[in-house]
Short mmCIF file of C-alpha atoms in Angstrom, two decimals:
data_model
loop_
_atom_site.label_atom_id
_atom_site.label_comp_id
_atom_site.label_asym_id
_atom_site.label_seq_id
_atom_site.Cartn_x
_atom_site.Cartn_y
_atom_site.Cartn_z
CA MET A 12 282.22 -220.59 157.44
CA LEU A 13 281.58 -219.85 161.08
CA PHE A 14 284.12 -221.20 163.52
CA ILE A 15 282.42 -223.65 165.84
CA GLU A 16 283.19 -224.64 169.40
CA ALA A 17 286.16 -226.89 170.01
CA LEU A 18 284.59 -230.10 171.30
CA ASN A 19 286.10 -232.80 173.45
CA ARG A 20 287.40 -235.33 170.93
CA ALA A 21 286.32 -238.27 173.06
CA GLY A 22 282.74 -237.03 172.99
CA ALA A 23 282.61 -236.13 169.31
CA GLN A 24 281.04 -239.36 168.06
CA PRO A 25 278.87 -239.65 164.91
CA THR A 26 275.16 -239.27 165.56
CA THR A 27 274.12 -241.25 162.49
CA ALA A 28 274.79 -244.75 161.28
CA LYS A 29 278.13 -245.16 159.62
CA HIS A 30 278.17 -246.36 156.04
CA PRO A 31 280.37 -249.44 155.66
CA SER A 32 282.36 -247.89 152.83
CA LYS A 33 283.47 -244.90 154.91
CA VAL A 34 287.16 -244.62 155.57
CA LYS A 35 288.83 -242.82 158.45
CA ASN A 36 289.53 -239.16 157.81
CA ARG A 37 293.28 -238.53 157.47
CA PRO A 38 295.42 -235.88 155.81
CA PHE A 39 296.53 -236.64 152.28
CA SER A 40 300.06 -237.93 152.02
CA ALA A 41 301.88 -239.27 148.99
CA SER A 42 305.40 -239.19 147.65
CA ASN A 43 306.13 -236.10 145.57
CA ASP A 44 302.60 -234.83 146.32
CA SER A 45 301.20 -237.14 143.63
CA VAL A 46 297.73 -238.71 143.60
CA ASP A 47 297.86 -242.47 143.23
CA LEU A 48 294.36 -243.90 142.97
CA SER A 49 293.19 -247.43 142.26
CA PRO A 50 292.54 -248.54 138.64
CA GLU A 51 288.80 -248.12 139.25
CA ALA A 52 289.41 -244.41 139.75
CA HIS A 53 290.31 -244.08 136.06
CA GLU A 54 286.64 -244.56 135.15
CA VAL A 55 283.93 -241.92 135.53
CA LYS A 56 281.96 -242.85 138.61
CA GLU A 57 278.73 -241.46 139.97
CA ILE A 58 278.52 -240.80 143.69
CA HIS A 59 276.04 -239.08 145.95
CA LEU A 60 275.89 -237.38 149.31
CA ASP A 61 273.00 -238.25 151.61
CA SER A 62 271.71 -236.08 154.44
CA HIS A 63 271.77 -239.10 156.78
CA GLN A 64 275.33 -240.21 156.07
CA LYS A 65 277.62 -237.79 157.87
CA SER A 66 279.85 -237.23 160.86
CA PRO A 67 279.39 -234.35 163.30
CA LEU A 68 280.72 -230.99 162.20
CA THR A 69 283.74 -230.43 164.43
CA ALA A 70 286.04 -227.53 165.18
CA SER A 71 288.79 -229.30 163.22
CA SER A 72 286.62 -229.47 160.08
CA SER A 73 285.72 -225.82 160.68
CA ILE A 74 289.41 -224.88 160.55
CA PHE A 75 289.82 -226.88 157.32
CA ALA A 76 286.80 -225.15 155.74
CA ASN A 77 288.08 -221.72 156.76
CA LEU A 78 291.49 -222.46 155.22
CA ILE A 79 289.74 -223.23 151.92
CA GLU A 80 287.58 -220.11 152.24
CA HIS A 81 290.72 -218.04 152.90
CA ILE A 82 292.39 -219.45 149.77
CA LEU A 83 289.37 -218.99 147.48
CA ASN A 84 288.97 -215.37 148.55
CA HIS A 85 292.65 -214.81 147.75
CA ILE A 86 292.46 -216.55 144.37
CA LEU A 87 289.20 -214.96 143.21
CA ASN A 88 289.70 -211.58 144.92
CA GLU A 89 286.23 -211.92 146.43
CA LYS A 90 284.62 -211.90 149.89
CA LEU A 91 283.01 -215.33 149.77
CA LEU A 92 281.57 -217.41 152.58
CA ILE A 93 281.57 -221.19 152.73
CA LEU A 94 278.36 -222.32 154.41
CA SER A 95 277.62 -225.71 155.92
CA PRO A 96 274.25 -227.51 155.73
CA GLU A 97 274.00 -226.78 159.46
CA GLU A 98 274.23 -223.03 158.79
CA LEU A 99 271.55 -223.37 156.10
CA ASN A 100 269.32 -225.29 158.55
CA ILE A 101 268.93 -228.26 156.21
CA GLU A 102 271.04 -230.85 158.05
CA HIS A 103 267.92 -232.59 159.44
CA LYS A 104 265.97 -232.52 156.17
CA GLU A 105 265.88 -235.22 153.49
CA TRP A 106 268.18 -234.55 150.55
CA GLN A 107 270.73 -236.07 148.21
CA ILE A 108 273.35 -234.50 145.94
CA PHE A 109 274.52 -236.48 142.89
CA LEU A 110 277.95 -235.92 141.37
CA GLN A 111 280.22 -237.54 138.84
CA VAL A 112 283.84 -238.13 139.75
CA PRO A 113 285.95 -237.89 136.59
CA PRO A 114 288.86 -240.30 136.04
CA SER A 115 292.10 -239.35 137.73
CA LYS A 116 293.77 -238.99 134.33
CA ILE A 117 292.58 -238.32 130.80
CA GLN A 118 292.90 -241.56 128.85
CA THR A 119 294.90 -241.38 125.61
CA ASP A 120 294.68 -244.93 124.36
CA CYS A 121 293.54 -244.06 120.82
CA ALA A 122 295.85 -245.10 118.00
CA GLN A 123 298.03 -242.24 116.77
CA PRO A 124 298.41 -241.58 113.03
CA ASP A 125 301.69 -242.49 111.36
CA THR A 126 303.56 -239.21 110.78
CA SER A 127 306.80 -240.70 109.53
CA SER A 128 306.06 -239.80 105.89
CA TYR A 129 305.45 -236.10 106.50
CA GLN A 130 306.43 -233.37 108.90
CA GLU A 131 303.73 -231.63 110.91
CA PRO A 132 304.02 -227.92 111.61
CA GLU A 133 305.32 -227.17 115.08
CA ILE A 134 302.51 -226.48 117.53
CA LYS A 135 303.24 -224.52 120.66
CA LYS A 136 302.06 -226.62 123.59
CA LYS A 137 300.40 -225.14 126.64
CA PRO A 138 302.61 -225.41 129.73
CA PRO A 139 301.51 -227.99 132.30
CA PRO A 140 299.37 -226.72 135.18
CA LYS A 141 301.25 -225.77 138.32
CA GLN A 142 300.73 -227.30 141.70
CA LEU A 143 299.95 -224.34 143.95
CA LYS A 144 301.14 -224.18 147.54
CA PHE A 145 299.52 -221.79 150.03
CA HIS A 146 301.23 -220.95 153.32
CA ILE A 147 298.76 -219.64 155.90
CA PRO A 148 299.68 -218.33 159.37
CA VAL A 149 296.83 -219.37 161.69
CA LYS A 150 296.37 -217.25 164.80
CA PRO A 151 294.83 -218.65 168.02
CA THR A 152 293.13 -216.37 170.52
CA TYR A 153 296.53 -215.64 172.05
CA GLY A 154 300.11 -216.74 171.63
CA ASN A 155 302.11 -217.53 168.50
CA THR A 156 300.75 -218.33 165.06
CA VAL A 157 300.87 -221.84 163.61
CA ASP A 158 301.89 -222.19 159.97
CA MET A 159 299.56 -224.36 157.90
CA THR A 160 300.05 -225.40 154.27
CA VAL A 161 297.46 -226.28 151.66
CA VAL A 162 298.59 -227.75 148.33
CA LEU A 163 296.07 -227.19 145.53
CA SER A 164 296.26 -229.33 142.40
CA ALA A 165 294.20 -229.41 139.22
CA HIS A 166 292.11 -232.53 138.87
CA GLN A 167 294.04 -234.67 136.38
CA GLY A 168 290.86 -235.99 134.77
CA SER A 169 289.28 -232.58 134.26
CA PRO A 170 288.44 -231.72 130.64
CA GLU A 171 289.36 -228.07 131.26
CA VAL A 172 291.95 -226.91 133.78
CA PRO A 173 291.06 -223.61 135.54
CA ALA A 174 293.25 -220.65 134.60
CA ILE A 175 294.56 -220.17 138.15
CA PHE A 176 296.92 -223.13 137.68
CA PHE A 177 298.71 -221.24 134.91
CA LEU A 178 298.50 -217.67 136.25
CA LEU A 179 299.35 -217.91 139.97
CA PRO A 180 302.87 -218.47 141.31
CA LYS A 181 303.69 -221.88 142.77
CA GLU A 182 304.38 -220.48 146.25
CA ASN A 183 301.81 -218.17 147.89
CA THR A 184 301.87 -216.67 151.38
CA LEU A 185 298.45 -215.54 152.54
CA PRO A 186 297.42 -213.03 155.22
CA LEU A 187 296.81 -214.05 158.82
CA LEU A 188 293.79 -216.28 159.51
CA ARG A 189 292.41 -215.50 162.97
CA THR A 190 290.55 -218.16 164.95
CA PRO A 191 288.73 -218.28 168.31
CA TYR A 192 290.68 -221.36 169.45
CA THR A 193 293.36 -221.81 172.09
CA PRO A 194 297.02 -222.36 171.14
CA GLU A 195 296.78 -225.88 172.61
CA PHE A 196 293.91 -226.79 170.29
CA ILE A 197 295.53 -225.24 167.21
CA SER A 198 298.78 -227.09 167.90
CA GLN A 199 296.91 -230.42 167.73
CA GLN A 200 295.54 -229.80 164.24
CA VAL A 201 296.70 -231.13 160.89
CA THR A 202 299.02 -228.54 159.34
CA TYR A 203 299.27 -229.93 155.79
CA TYR A 204 296.45 -230.60 153.33
CA HIS A 205 296.36 -231.60 149.68
CA ILE A 206 293.15 -230.95 147.77
CA LEU A 207 292.13 -231.18 144.11
CA LEU A 208 290.09 -228.56 142.27
CA ASP A 209 287.99 -228.61 139.12
CA GLN A 210 285.09 -226.59 137.78
CA ASP A 211 283.34 -229.43 135.96
CA GLY A 212 280.11 -229.49 137.94
CA GLU A 213 276.83 -228.09 136.69
CA PRO A 214 276.29 -224.42 137.59
CA ASP A 215 273.24 -225.51 139.62
CA GLN A 216 274.73 -228.70 141.04
CA LEU A 217 272.99 -228.04 144.39
CA SER A 218 269.54 -227.51 142.87
CA ASN A 219 268.13 -230.41 144.95
CA LEU A 220 268.60 -228.17 147.98
CA TYR A 221 266.78 -225.08 146.64
CA PRO A 222 263.27 -226.08 147.87
CA LEU A 223 264.64 -226.81 151.35
CA LEU A 224 266.00 -223.31 151.96
CA THR A 225 264.02 -220.67 153.85
CA PRO A 226 263.25 -218.71 151.79
CA PRO A 227 264.03 -220.64 148.57
CA PRO A 228 266.41 -218.76 146.26
CA SER A 229 264.77 -216.62 143.59
CA GLU A 230 265.79 -216.12 139.97
CA GLU A 231 267.66 -212.97 141.07
CA ASP A 232 269.75 -214.82 143.65
CA ILE A 233 272.77 -215.40 141.45
CA LYS A 234 276.27 -215.61 142.91
CA THR A 235 279.56 -214.75 141.22
CA PRO A 236 280.14 -216.88 138.06
CA ASN A 237 283.66 -217.65 139.34
CA ILE A 238 282.24 -220.38 141.58
CA PHE A 239 279.71 -221.96 139.18
CA GLY A 240 280.36 -225.70 139.11
CA LEU A 241 283.36 -225.41 141.43
CA ARG A 242 284.35 -228.65 143.16
CA LEU A 243 287.13 -229.26 145.67
CA TRP A 244 288.08 -232.84 146.53
CA ARG A 245 290.12 -234.49 149.24
CA VAL A 246 291.73 -237.87 148.61
CA GLN A 247 290.87 -240.56 151.16
CA GLY A 248 292.30 -243.93 150.27
CA ALA A 249 290.98 -244.76 146.79
CA THR A 250 288.10 -242.31 147.15
CA LEU A 251 287.78 -238.69 146.11
CA LYS A 252 285.67 -236.97 148.74
CA PRO A 253 283.93 -233.70 147.77
CA VAL A 254 284.59 -231.08 150.46
CA VAL A 255 283.34 -227.84 148.85
CA LEU A 256 280.79 -227.40 146.04
CA GLY A 257 280.00 -224.13 144.23
CA ASP A 258 276.47 -223.35 143.04
CA LYS A 259 275.04 -220.34 141.22
CA LYS A 260 272.28 -219.71 143.79
CA ILE A 261 273.55 -221.18 147.06
CA GLY A 262 277.20 -220.19 146.72
CA LEU A 263 279.85 -222.37 148.39
CA LEU A 264 278.72 -225.37 150.45
CA TYR A 265 281.00 -227.36 152.77
CA THR A 266 280.37 -231.11 152.53
CA GLY A 267 283.57 -232.49 154.03
CA HIS A 268 281.75 -234.23 156.91
CA TYR A 269 279.40 -236.12 154.55
CA HIS A 270 280.43 -239.56 153.32
CA PRO A 271 280.30 -240.15 149.53
CA LEU A 272 278.20 -243.16 148.57
CA ASP A 273 278.04 -245.16 145.35
CA GLY A 274 275.41 -243.50 143.17
CA ASN A 275 274.99 -246.26 140.57
CA SER A 276 272.52 -248.50 142.36
CA ASP A 277 269.19 -249.34 140.70
CA ALA A 278 267.34 -248.36 143.84
CA LEU A 279 268.58 -244.78 143.62
CA GLN A 280 267.64 -244.56 139.95
CA ASP A 281 264.14 -245.85 140.75
CA ASN A 282 263.72 -242.98 143.19
CA GLY A 283 263.82 -240.63 140.23
CA LYS A 284 266.81 -238.71 141.47
CA LYS A 285 268.40 -236.72 138.68
CA ALA A 286 272.19 -236.68 138.64
CA ASN A 287 274.27 -233.61 137.98
CA TYR A 288 276.29 -234.95 135.09
CA LEU A 289 279.79 -233.91 134.29
CA TYR A 290 279.74 -230.38 132.92
CA THR A 291 282.06 -229.80 130.01
CA LYS A 292 282.28 -226.30 128.69
CA ALA A 293 282.06 -225.74 124.94
#
């Protein structure tokens, strides 16, 4: 994603009405890097992003998006770009994106068979997914680098954990990330992030945006399959906020400045909006 101008924080106020359910953006913090969500988070919930419900795209969110882009290019060995709705020139158009947030943990409440009368053959269990930590030196226009850390976890409710959580080492030091910002501005930024990753979205989870692009994507405009259905989430209170979505025709879209809204209302269903339901691979 393009780095944008560092704005005066006092003047960076939202230009649209705030939704009452929005919570203040803050870095994730929890003991032992765990995700502790409310009981409601254990149920599959439909949410949506609306083109009118957002905050301004700031230089701080640009740094966050570029950290994610830097990590994904390292993981996938690709040269990918994360684009914002502003870069696609659709931020002032009418659109909605529907998603399903899976439960934070797979439920295992089913009764287990009594195995006391026989001995089952030993089954080799798959090791648990790792929590990956990426150390990134961020370079301002001049002066010393600032070390930033991004912890990447598999979504605990995902039906299929991506292979990277078994193949990559726990600790990863990435190449230098250069920025156009001053050392003073970089020193004021959050230096620790915790995000969740799954690949449970539909391959065309951004299909509602296709007709709004100029020109609209054609059947030949297919991106790398590594990002189909990719979803990265940031925890904010009891809410999982989608920050990057992968689509087979658009690629990677940054949505971190859009506020997730409840997608289960009857009014939204009456509008005939089709949800991108949870994609489980066979």
